[in-house]
Amino acid sequence: MKDQANGKGTDVKPMADALRALAMDAVEAAKSGHPGMPMGMAEIAVALWTRHLKHDPAAPRWADRDRFVLSNGHGSMLQYALLHLAGYELPIEELKRFRQLHSKTPGHPEVGATPGVETTTGPLGQGLANAVGMALAEKLLAARFNRPGHEVVDHRTWVFAGDGCLMEGISHEACSLAGTWGLSKLTVLYDDNGISIDGEVAGWFTDDTPSRFEAYGWHVVRGVDGHDVAAVDRAIGEAVRVTDKPTLICCRTVIGKGSPGKAGSADAHGSALGEKEVAATRAALGWTHPPFEVPREVYAAFDARAKGAAAHRAWSERLSAYRAAHPSLAAEFERRMEGDLPVEWAGAAAAFVAAQAAKGETVATRKASQQAIEAYAKVLPEMVGGSADLTGSVFTNWSGSVPVTREGTGNYVYFGVREFAMTAIGNGLSLHGGFLPYHGTFLTFSDYARNAVRMAALMKARSVMVYTHDSIGLGEDGPTHQAIEHAASLRLIPNLDVWRPCDTVETALAWAAGIERRDGPTALLLSRQNVAYAPKDAGQVAAIRRGGYVLADFGPGAERPTGRPEGAAPGGEARAASSGGTTPRALVIATGSEVPLALAARAALANEGIAVRVVSMPCTQAFDRQDAGYRASVLPPGVARVAIEAGVTDGWRKYVGAADDPRAAVIGVDTFGESAPAGVLFEHFGVTARALADALRRVAARSD
């Protein structure tokens, strides 16, 4: 069949069938995968990728490219086939290695693994939410940097999504916001095939989806034949002409289209078709080519290299003219898109840390965090923050906060009660480039966002997650709001740096570490209650970035912290020293609001001739990355140890020793909390300086 919609008389059937063939061949070779969606969305892909998508296969990270997101990421072979045919650095050998170790074609699309993949998808709905963040990024950047005659930011975000994406609650959270913000350059092509893994969705998904999206404030194109390239092309053209709202294109499709025995059924969804059915499908399609073989004319029809290079070149020329007309703006735009920090950053950060040390304030670390935002956002316009309806409690705003609006201005997002979408949209902002997102809620409500937090770590997305009310210190709101297991569970997520600072200076440096980190997200766990400042010398301040350091050392004068361990060399190698008749007997590892308790216990025990080292460990991940010599200098072998944190205890055993070790103990909370004032709760659960001193006495005595 000849499709005349593009004026070229292109025969689109072989193009769509090539996508089907590559998908079923790769899944068959792997004996694993999802052939149904790629086969069902083939014509939709032809329409978008060959007629509308602005991209350059030779430059997958070009700043003004369109963003394409495969939210229904189980259909990954559709994207891999498209990237291969379009001319990306994804040879046919990689398609043959689908789902194999270290291939560029993993089971679900992964950003960083495959050129042209913008985000990691698979957990349904999150790709769609990421795309909302990307579209928001484009809108905010355009408002900030475009000038009359100089549109250096002008691209679109396209999403493929299925029934599963729209069943997930995150789709409601994110798409509601997209409508509110009027993200007109966001277009979602909905694969309405009525099938999920369990079968026909009519038994559990009967939403009036078009009306739902219209209620969000979206433009909706209903009833498009997803197997008619020209019809999809017209629907996309309609979406492009809409300038005040995002668009949902509802495409009716048949899952596994072309398979005589499995089309339209769940059998085509999540497993290989099988050799016999693949052969039958080839016959039904009239596809006579061997596995993984595509005719040259089909390659030519998909090849986007020349068109992409021309679009990229035209943009580069616009950027050059922009540099000439607006040199400062152009430099700032390029810096931000590269993810570089401004030259004044280091000095500003150091000055702020020094100022916080000089003040020595006793404040809640959530307030210390707000002070850090105030200082750092003034030199980092790329910081875009927000909160899930808790701005007045998590203190994520600052004096320069301007609400993000439908007009595309602002730097502060009122997400409403949408923790999951907030985090996933933040991931999209980060992945798009040009922004350093941060966002906040209570630590216990990180549970609502947990999978997006995990995805941020998996994708190495740069962001700062502000989690306040970090323990039983929350007080009267009770166990529903008191974070007990949350710090420990977040620390278990690979590539997520978790900081629980003890005072203003640790908070300032935790923020700086998160801002400077380029290979993953950072979570800050912050107190509601005031925390006394712990005095530090310059060496201790510098050591905070190591994640754990000696705050107060063995020896006399227990009421005062010392600069370095007694007997330590300038490089930090400690000797267990004695002075004035005291002998090193025990050390305590503390974090966050429990550090003052550790200092108080140390002072009490000094009067009994028991020497105690206090180690502040705001970030276990940063500490674990240090070399063995440094770690041993902070936690010398053979010294009895106690850890204290107002949360579950198991995670600290790696530092102090097993539960049956008489020289080891952990003070914490291994039950859910209670409703009462914070001070009462710390007494009730035994998270006190007195209890800590008792534990230190016990382990010290048993180590003799």
XYZ file of C-alpha atoms in Angstrom:
704
model
C 0.000 0.000 0.000
C 1.253 3.447 -0.937
C 0.726 6.175 1.632
C 0.495 9.565 -0.054
C 0.237 11.611 3.149
C 3.829 12.778 3.019
C 3.696 13.560 -0.648
C 6.394 11.021 -1.461
C 4.324 7.974 -2.202
C 6.313 5.986 0.349
C 5.319 2.367 0.705
C 4.877 2.267 4.483
C 3.931 -1.409 4.832
C 7.499 -2.740 4.484
C 8.631 -0.113 6.984
C 6.100 -1.185 9.587
C 6.719 -4.860 8.871
C 10.468 -4.366 9.267
C 9.822 -3.139 12.811
C 7.608 -6.155 13.457
C 10.172 -8.568 12.048
C 13.093 -7.137 14.022
C 11.058 -7.233 17.214
C 9.903 -10.810 16.857
C 13.348 -11.969 15.653
C 15.156 -10.396 18.605
C 12.669 -11.709 21.141
C 12.829 -15.148 19.552
C 16.646 -15.142 19.656
C 16.601 -14.174 23.330
C 13.675 -16.495 24.107
C 12.533 -13.590 26.224
C 10.817 -10.254 25.747
C 7.634 -8.541 24.649
C 6.908 -8.698 20.911
C 3.260 -7.677 21.063
C 3.595 -3.938 21.616
C 6.273 -3.348 18.946
C 4.180 -5.248 16.442
C 1.066 -3.315 17.408
C 2.636 0.152 17.417
C 4.703 -0.251 14.233
C 2.648 2.129 12.082
C 2.500 4.711 14.884
C 6.294 4.553 15.081
C 6.646 4.995 11.310
C 4.449 8.096 11.403
C 6.287 9.765 14.280
C 9.864 8.793 13.573
C 9.925 9.429 9.840
C 7.695 12.501 9.634
C 7.826 14.496 12.857
C 10.640 13.575 15.235
C 13.517 16.085 15.211
C 16.730 14.232 16.003
C 20.266 13.657 14.768
C 21.549 10.070 15.006
C 25.124 11.355 14.881
C 24.549 13.594 17.926
C 22.182 11.861 20.348
C 22.750 14.541 23.043
C 22.161 17.595 20.832
C 20.496 20.142 23.116
C 17.545 21.077 20.896
C 16.592 17.560 19.802
C 13.092 16.298 20.400
C 12.816 13.929 23.356
C 11.248 10.553 22.707
C 10.135 8.472 25.691
C 8.990 4.855 25.447
C 6.932 4.804 28.636
C 5.694 1.274 27.892
C 9.310 0.196 28.101
C 8.643 -3.540 27.935
C 8.284 -2.943 24.193
C 11.947 -1.936 24.057
C 12.612 -3.716 20.772
C 10.479 -1.144 19.015
C 12.829 1.622 20.142
C 15.952 -0.412 19.399
C 14.697 -1.215 15.905
C 13.907 2.452 15.282
C 17.304 3.612 16.519
C 19.066 1.017 14.393
C 17.113 1.826 11.232
C 17.403 5.593 11.743
C 21.195 5.419 11.766
C 22.212 5.551 15.429
C 25.316 3.750 16.623
C 23.369 0.577 17.269
C 24.454 -2.090 14.777
C 22.376 -5.132 13.924
C 24.723 -7.259 16.038
C 23.405 -5.477 19.116
C 19.821 -6.301 18.171
C 20.882 -9.916 17.860
C 22.200 -9.657 21.440
C 18.893 -8.398 22.817
C 18.671 -8.910 26.581
C 22.184 -10.330 26.820
C 24.919 -9.328 29.248
C 26.527 -5.960 28.452
C 24.632 -5.508 25.208
C 23.358 -2.109 24.118
C 19.885 -3.624 23.984
C 18.906 -4.430 27.577
C 15.492 -5.816 28.452
C 14.075 -2.358 29.070
C 15.504 0.897 27.701
C 18.287 2.314 29.873
C 19.656 5.819 29.556
C 23.418 5.655 29.146
C 23.358 2.118 27.762
C 21.922 2.865 24.337
C 22.509 5.970 22.213
C 19.230 7.776 21.658
C 17.492 6.501 24.810
C 16.468 9.502 26.924
C 15.322 7.790 30.098
C 15.145 4.379 31.693
C 11.666 2.941 31.461
C 10.006 -0.251 32.508
C 8.189 0.590 35.742
C 5.009 1.683 33.990
C 3.941 5.303 34.066
C 7.271 6.707 35.114
C 8.454 7.364 31.575
C 5.322 9.431 31.036
C 6.039 11.367 34.246
C 9.682 11.863 33.195
C 8.384 13.252 29.911
C 6.269 15.805 31.788
C 9.481 16.946 33.466
C 11.257 17.139 30.109
C 8.454 19.186 28.582
C 8.466 21.476 31.601
C 12.222 21.893 31.213
C 11.818 22.921 27.582
C 9.145 25.459 28.479
C 11.149 26.994 31.331
C 14.364 27.155 29.297
C 12.577 28.735 26.341
C 11.104 31.429 28.573
C 14.501 32.096 30.133
C 16.762 32.078 27.115
C 14.835 32.692 23.881
C 14.856 36.192 22.511
C 13.091 37.714 19.505
C 14.684 36.248 16.413
C 16.746 33.842 18.502
C 14.826 30.711 19.430
C 17.571 28.395 20.648
C 15.128 26.294 22.672
C 12.339 24.917 20.516
C 11.726 21.190 20.688
C 8.984 18.739 21.581
C 8.563 15.748 23.856
C 6.883 12.614 22.489
C 5.649 9.647 24.498
C 4.485 6.165 23.631
C 2.303 4.839 26.444
C 0.042 1.851 26.930
C -2.859 0.781 29.090
C -0.522 -0.145 31.930
C 1.019 3.334 32.036
C -2.417 4.891 32.336
C -3.554 2.462 35.028
C -0.654 3.438 37.272
C -1.549 6.230 39.667
C 1.509 8.247 38.718
C -0.103 8.907 35.331
C -2.877 10.813 37.102
C -0.448 12.780 39.252
C 1.818 13.779 36.377
C -0.757 14.337 33.640
C -2.889 16.509 35.883
C 0.109 18.791 36.370
C 0.929 18.743 32.645
C -2.552 20.056 31.919
C -2.306 22.717 34.614
C 1.019 23.890 33.197
C -0.249 23.881 29.602
C 2.678 21.861 28.247
C 1.708 22.193 24.618
C 4.887 20.589 23.290
C 4.081 17.323 25.056
C 2.290 14.711 22.944
C 1.367 11.245 24.181
C 0.450 8.516 21.708
C -1.681 6.035 23.612
C -1.526 2.426 22.460
C -5.134 1.467 23.151
C -4.979 -2.274 22.496
C -7.091 -3.419 25.439
C -4.599 -6.084 26.523
C -2.284 -6.434 29.500
C -0.399 -9.437 30.855
C -3.470 -10.872 32.562
C -5.625 -10.598 29.446
C -8.335 -8.255 28.238
C -8.317 -5.129 30.388
C -12.096 -4.696 30.153
C -12.346 -6.608 33.413
C -10.274 -4.082 35.362
C -9.719 -0.955 33.274
C -12.931 0.669 32.118
C -11.937 4.327 32.515
C -13.187 6.832 29.978
C -9.586 7.736 29.216
C -10.252 10.488 26.647
C -12.658 12.258 28.999
C -10.215 11.826 31.868
C -7.500 13.659 29.949
C -9.881 16.337 28.752
C -10.705 16.926 32.421
C -6.974 17.444 33.065
C -6.997 20.209 30.455
C -5.490 18.183 27.616
C -6.363 18.259 23.943
C -7.535 14.769 22.976
C -7.639 13.203 19.526
C -10.046 10.288 19.779
C -10.472 7.105 17.815
C -7.357 7.124 15.613
C -6.679 3.946 13.642
C -3.219 3.105 14.947
C -2.508 0.902 11.917
C -3.099 3.730 9.433
C 0.102 5.741 9.084
C -1.688 8.599 7.359
C -4.301 8.808 10.129
C -1.624 8.883 12.833
C 0.297 11.460 10.820
C -2.797 13.710 10.662
C -3.395 13.317 14.397
C 0.204 14.296 15.169
C -0.142 17.307 12.904
C -3.242 18.329 14.841
C -1.309 18.015 18.107
C 1.484 20.220 16.789
C -1.020 22.967 15.960
C -2.323 23.062 19.549
C -0.381 25.753 21.400
C -2.004 25.940 24.825
C -2.239 22.376 26.149
C -0.672 18.927 25.856
C -2.208 16.356 23.543
C -3.274 12.742 23.974
C -3.701 10.776 20.737
C -5.816 7.672 21.320
C -4.668 5.015 18.840
C -6.716 1.838 18.468
C -4.326 -1.038 17.792
C -4.113 -4.813 17.808
C -1.369 -6.212 20.004
C 0.884 -8.576 18.060
C -0.465 -7.261 14.734
C 0.427 -9.687 11.948
C 0.609 -12.836 14.077
C -2.112 -15.213 12.830
C -2.330 -17.155 16.068
C -1.577 -14.625 18.780
C -2.597 -11.166 17.552
C -5.108 -9.493 19.830
C -4.360 -11.725 22.794
C -2.226 -11.660 25.938
C -0.189 -14.502 24.406
C 1.607 -11.883 22.327
C 2.394 -9.635 25.266
C 5.268 -10.975 27.262
C 6.879 -13.991 25.632
C 8.437 -15.059 22.362
C 5.986 -16.048 19.654
C 7.751 -19.348 19.040
C 9.402 -20.590 15.849
C 6.194 -21.842 14.246
C 4.290 -18.647 14.940
C 7.188 -16.506 13.729
C 7.186 -18.463 10.463
C 3.419 -18.081 10.189
C 3.691 -14.351 10.848
C 6.309 -13.954 8.129
C 4.012 -15.710 5.713
C 0.997 -13.647 6.743
C 2.919 -10.390 6.342
C 4.569 -11.456 3.121
C 7.931 -10.815 4.786
C 10.329 -13.115 2.955
C 13.612 -11.924 4.421
C 15.703 -14.014 6.820
C 15.918 -13.061 10.513
C 17.552 -9.679 11.161
C 17.717 -8.835 7.458
C 16.105 -5.603 6.257
C 15.988 -4.444 2.613
C 18.124 -1.480 1.667
C 15.112 0.528 0.566
C 13.610 0.209 4.029
C 16.871 1.372 5.610
C 16.805 4.314 3.229
C 13.234 5.178 4.165
C 14.080 5.243 7.887
C 17.520 6.860 7.596
C 17.411 10.116 9.565
C 21.071 11.047 9.312
C 20.918 13.605 6.514
C 17.719 15.246 7.734
C 18.962 15.206 11.315
C 22.337 16.674 10.389
C 20.609 19.479 8.493
C 18.341 20.305 11.443
C 21.274 20.164 13.826
C 23.357 22.388 11.529
C 20.558 24.942 11.235
C 20.279 25.077 15.016
C 24.041 25.458 15.400
C 23.878 28.431 13.066
C 21.083 29.922 15.186
C 23.183 29.334 18.289
C 26.145 31.127 16.703
C 23.948 34.109 15.896
C 22.601 33.980 19.455
C 26.153 34.034 20.858
C 26.892 37.127 18.819
C 23.715 38.919 19.838
C 23.507 37.763 23.468
C 26.921 36.475 24.543
C 26.203 36.309 28.284
C 22.920 34.481 27.809
C 24.504 32.065 25.358
C 27.353 31.273 27.744
C 24.899 30.681 30.569
C 22.706 28.454 28.387
C 25.645 26.326 27.276
C 27.008 26.063 30.826
C 23.689 24.869 32.127
C 23.127 22.360 29.338
C 26.585 20.925 30.002
C 25.769 20.611 33.698
C 28.791 22.667 34.730
C 28.797 24.820 37.845
C 29.574 28.545 37.509
C 33.100 29.735 38.267
C 31.882 31.555 41.370
C 30.366 28.405 42.867
C 33.365 27.148 44.826
C 34.011 30.508 46.457
C 30.361 31.070 47.291
C 30.012 27.611 48.845
C 33.180 27.970 50.903
C 32.118 31.411 52.132
C 28.711 30.128 53.179
C 30.171 27.162 55.064
C 32.591 29.466 56.857
C 29.771 31.833 57.764
C 27.695 28.979 59.179
C 30.650 27.806 61.258
C 31.185 31.322 62.595
C 27.532 31.695 63.576
C 27.325 28.327 65.292
C 23.524 28.450 65.322
C 21.245 26.027 67.103
C 18.441 25.423 64.599
C 16.572 22.510 63.071
C 18.486 21.050 60.147
C 15.426 21.665 57.957
C 15.987 25.360 58.689
C 19.708 24.959 58.048
C 18.749 23.418 54.698
C 16.621 26.434 53.820
C 19.555 28.683 54.657
C 21.715 26.624 52.292
C 19.130 26.914 49.527
C 19.004 30.673 50.081
C 22.771 30.945 49.685
C 23.289 28.488 46.857
C 20.286 29.298 44.665
C 21.518 32.869 44.338
C 24.509 31.617 42.342
C 22.785 28.621 40.720
C 19.841 29.730 38.565
C 19.506 26.136 37.378
C 18.115 25.167 40.770
C 14.389 24.474 40.417
C 12.751 23.394 43.640
C 9.415 22.375 44.966
C 7.420 20.488 47.513
C 4.506 18.080 47.656
C 2.192 20.482 49.498
C 4.532 20.927 52.469
C 6.506 24.048 51.627
C 5.884 25.623 55.023
C 7.131 22.510 56.807
C 10.034 21.269 54.679
C 11.403 24.778 54.004
C 12.270 24.240 50.354
C 11.452 27.815 49.384
C 13.726 30.845 49.603
C 13.501 34.598 49.150
C 13.948 34.309 45.377
C 11.328 31.591 44.872
C 8.894 32.354 42.049
C 6.053 29.881 41.401
C 6.167 27.989 38.120
C 3.210 29.086 36.052
C 1.324 28.132 32.945
C 3.253 30.890 31.172
C 6.498 28.985 31.669
C 8.170 31.208 34.191
C 9.336 30.617 37.735
C 11.721 28.409 39.669
C 9.529 26.880 42.378
C 7.016 24.107 41.760
C 3.962 23.617 43.923
C 3.439 19.929 43.140
C 0.391 19.453 45.320
C 0.021 16.132 47.132
C 1.929 14.194 44.492
C 5.155 12.774 45.937
C 5.621 10.130 43.233
C 5.083 12.480 40.304
C 7.198 15.147 41.989
C 10.188 12.840 42.083
C 9.686 11.409 38.596
C 9.150 14.879 37.103
C 12.351 15.928 38.876
C 14.080 13.019 37.143
C 12.783 14.316 33.823
C 14.070 17.830 34.536
C 17.470 16.380 35.374
C 17.633 14.119 32.335
C 16.595 16.901 29.985
C 19.496 19.066 31.066
C 19.723 22.681 32.110
C 18.356 22.167 35.616
C 19.348 20.947 39.034
C 16.025 19.860 40.551
C 15.379 19.599 44.262
C 12.142 18.707 45.971
C 10.880 17.981 49.429
C 8.441 16.113 51.616
C 8.432 14.388 54.992
C 10.878 11.490 55.149
C 8.131 8.969 55.848
C 6.366 10.046 52.644
C 9.404 9.150 50.593
C 7.631 5.773 50.539
C 5.126 7.233 48.102
C 7.978 8.210 45.789
C 10.217 5.233 46.423
C 10.320 3.737 42.934
C 11.139 7.111 41.380
C 13.908 7.530 43.963
C 15.243 4.142 42.929
C 15.020 5.089 39.256
C 16.928 8.316 39.904
C 19.743 6.278 41.418
C 19.639 3.721 38.594
C 19.759 6.451 35.950
C 22.417 8.503 37.779
C 20.060 11.458 37.609
C 21.395 14.524 39.385
C 18.912 15.801 41.944
C 18.575 16.636 45.630
C 15.740 15.080 47.623
C 14.901 17.011 50.761
C 13.296 14.813 53.418
C 12.450 16.453 56.726
C 10.840 15.319 59.994
C 13.363 12.523 59.951
C 12.612 10.525 63.092
C 10.550 10.273 66.255
C 11.668 13.882 66.686
C 8.590 14.688 64.620
C 6.627 14.229 67.805
C 2.875 14.426 68.165
C 1.847 13.406 64.653
C 2.651 9.874 65.718
C 3.781 6.663 64.035
C 2.110 7.353 60.680
C 4.437 10.301 60.207
C 7.533 9.201 62.120
C 10.322 7.821 59.976
C 11.771 4.721 61.618
C 13.025 2.432 58.864
C 13.367 5.051 56.161
C 16.951 6.169 56.637
C 18.163 2.571 56.674
C 16.142 1.572 53.638
C 17.248 4.582 51.595
C 20.875 3.780 52.426
C 20.345 0.360 50.838
C 19.618 1.865 47.399
C 22.771 1.660 45.277
C 24.119 4.992 44.019
C 21.919 7.091 46.306
C 23.965 9.246 48.664
C 22.031 9.704 51.910
C 23.097 12.551 54.222
C 21.757 13.010 57.738
C 23.590 16.097 58.977
C 23.900 17.086 62.616
C 24.031 20.881 62.372
C 24.241 23.913 60.114
C 27.743 23.245 58.807
C 27.146 19.580 58.033
C 23.909 20.592 56.300
C 25.686 23.235 54.219
C 28.308 20.719 53.123
C 25.715 17.990 52.466
C 23.941 20.394 50.129
C 27.233 21.275 48.440
C 28.034 17.592 47.949
C 24.638 16.991 46.353
C 25.022 19.987 44.048
C 28.512 18.991 42.967
C 27.650 15.346 42.417
C 27.181 14.552 38.712
C 26.664 10.803 38.825
C 23.552 10.365 40.912
C 20.984 11.764 43.324
C 21.389 12.867 46.916
C 18.887 12.558 49.752
C 19.046 14.908 52.742
C 17.382 13.688 55.951
C 16.618 16.669 58.165
C 15.250 17.292 61.612
C 12.126 19.096 62.679
C 13.564 19.844 66.109
C 16.427 22.213 66.866
C 19.894 20.677 67.012
C 22.798 22.289 68.854
C 25.799 23.294 66.790
C 28.858 21.080 67.315
C 32.066 23.202 67.207
C 34.615 22.136 64.622
C 38.023 23.251 63.469
C 38.961 23.681 59.827
C 40.242 20.131 59.501
C 37.016 18.687 60.803
C 34.952 20.873 58.499
C 36.983 19.618 55.543
C 36.534 16.018 56.691
C 32.739 16.244 56.632
C 32.807 15.547 52.899
C 34.359 12.159 53.697
C 31.049 11.101 55.211
C 32.440 10.289 58.667
C 35.033 12.005 60.805
C 36.268 12.396 64.363
C 34.236 15.128 66.006
C 35.612 14.707 69.522
C 38.478 12.442 70.424
C 39.806 10.202 73.161
C 41.629 11.877 76.015
C 41.169 14.508 78.645
C 39.162 17.622 78.118
C 36.168 15.645 77.045
C 34.044 18.718 77.120
C 35.840 20.028 74.022
C 36.296 18.436 70.619
C 39.828 18.411 69.300
C 41.016 19.114 65.792
C 42.504 15.688 65.044
C 42.740 12.452 66.922
C 45.476 12.711 69.569
C 48.672 11.404 68.072
C 47.289 11.611 64.541
C 49.580 12.559 61.738
C 48.493 15.471 59.518
C 47.298 12.909 56.983
C 44.841 11.544 59.484
C 46.449 8.285 60.661
C 45.475 7.957 64.306
C 47.267 6.301 67.192
C 45.357 5.222 70.235
C 46.956 7.674 72.623
C 46.574 8.152 76.303
C 47.034 11.374 78.168
C 46.590 12.417 81.728
C 45.862 8.884 82.885
C 42.945 8.235 80.537
C 42.904 5.299 78.182
C 40.884 4.986 74.970
C 38.027 2.710 75.884
C 35.154 3.166 73.400
C 33.872 5.151 70.478
C 30.398 6.187 69.483
C 29.114 6.674 65.929
C 26.277 9.162 65.727
C 24.343 10.869 62.997
C 21.930 13.759 62.682
C 20.096 14.899 65.789
C 21.739 12.189 67.879
C 25.224 13.728 67.622
C 24.568 16.097 70.575
C 23.579 13.043 72.628
C 26.919 11.454 71.790
C 28.814 14.561 72.864
C 26.856 14.731 76.122
C 27.530 11.051 76.883
C 31.237 11.566 76.190
C 31.391 14.489 78.592
C 29.665 12.473 81.317
C 32.005 9.512 80.928
C 35.121 11.674 80.939
C 34.416 12.388 84.595
C 34.585 8.642 85.216
C 37.943 8.238 83.480
C 36.371 6.541 80.439
C 37.717 7.979 77.220
C 35.249 8.157 74.335
C 35.721 9.168 70.717
C 32.698 10.689 68.977
C 32.453 10.015 65.263
C 29.889 11.985 63.313
C 28.813 10.006 60.253
C 26.412 12.084 58.172
C 26.806 9.941 55.029
C 27.674 6.260 55.212
C 28.055 5.995 51.435
C 30.671 8.749 51.295
C 32.497 7.214 54.253
C 32.510 3.765 52.652
C 34.129 5.226 49.522
C 37.160 6.388 51.510
C 40.366 4.375 51.496
C 40.960 1.760 54.158
C 43.582 3.881 55.919
C 41.233 6.767 56.462
C 38.391 4.540 57.616
C 40.717 2.824 60.116
C 41.901 6.192 61.391
C 38.317 7.137 62.206
C 37.201 3.700 63.423
C 40.386 2.094 64.791
C 40.260 -1.694 65.084
C 39.940 -3.222 68.504
C 38.041 -0.351 70.114
C 34.609 -1.048 71.596
C 31.870 0.704 69.645
C 28.324 1.976 70.035
C 26.176 3.539 67.323
C 23.137 5.721 67.955
C 20.367 6.806 65.585
C 16.650 7.323 66.199
C 15.678 4.604 63.717
C 16.121 0.910 63.067
C 19.393 -0.485 64.283
C 20.451 -3.220 61.859
C 22.281 -0.968 59.400
C 24.808 0.159 61.997
C 25.987 -3.368 62.778
C 28.419 -3.213 59.849
C 30.343 -0.536 61.756
C 30.087 -1.683 65.367
C 29.874 -5.479 65.247
C 27.358 -8.286 65.536
C 24.558 -8.318 68.078
C 26.318 -11.006 70.127
C 29.591 -9.057 70.305
C 29.962 -7.843 73.916
C 32.033 -4.889 72.690
C 29.302 -3.638 70.362
C 25.888 -2.032 70.783
C 23.397 0.019 68.808
C 20.848 2.377 70.328
C 17.845 3.016 68.129
C 14.165 2.352 67.559
C 13.107 -1.018 66.188
C 9.377 -0.473 66.562
C 6.953 2.034 65.147
C 6.714 5.295 67.029
C 4.154 6.827 69.336
C 2.218 10.071 69.493
C 3.722 12.434 72.053
C 6.042 15.454 72.227
C 9.503 14.749 70.827
C 11.291 15.003 74.170
C 8.933 12.484 75.737
C 9.455 10.093 72.847
C 13.239 10.152 73.034
C 12.956 9.280 76.736
C 10.322 6.611 76.074
C 12.413 4.859 73.444
C 15.661 5.233 75.319
C 17.403 7.383 72.747
C 19.118 9.560 75.331
C 22.568 10.602 76.436
C 22.029 8.636 79.628
C 21.187 5.418 77.782
C 24.123 5.951 75.464
C 26.496 6.480 78.380
C 25.250 3.242 79.956
C 25.889 1.367 76.708
C 29.369 2.835 76.407
C 30.160 1.781 79.980
C 29.069 -1.766 79.213
C 31.044 -2.197 76.010
C 34.108 -0.537 77.532
C 34.016 -2.840 80.533
C 33.639 -5.915 78.367
C 36.569 -4.924 76.219
C 38.992 -4.952 79.138
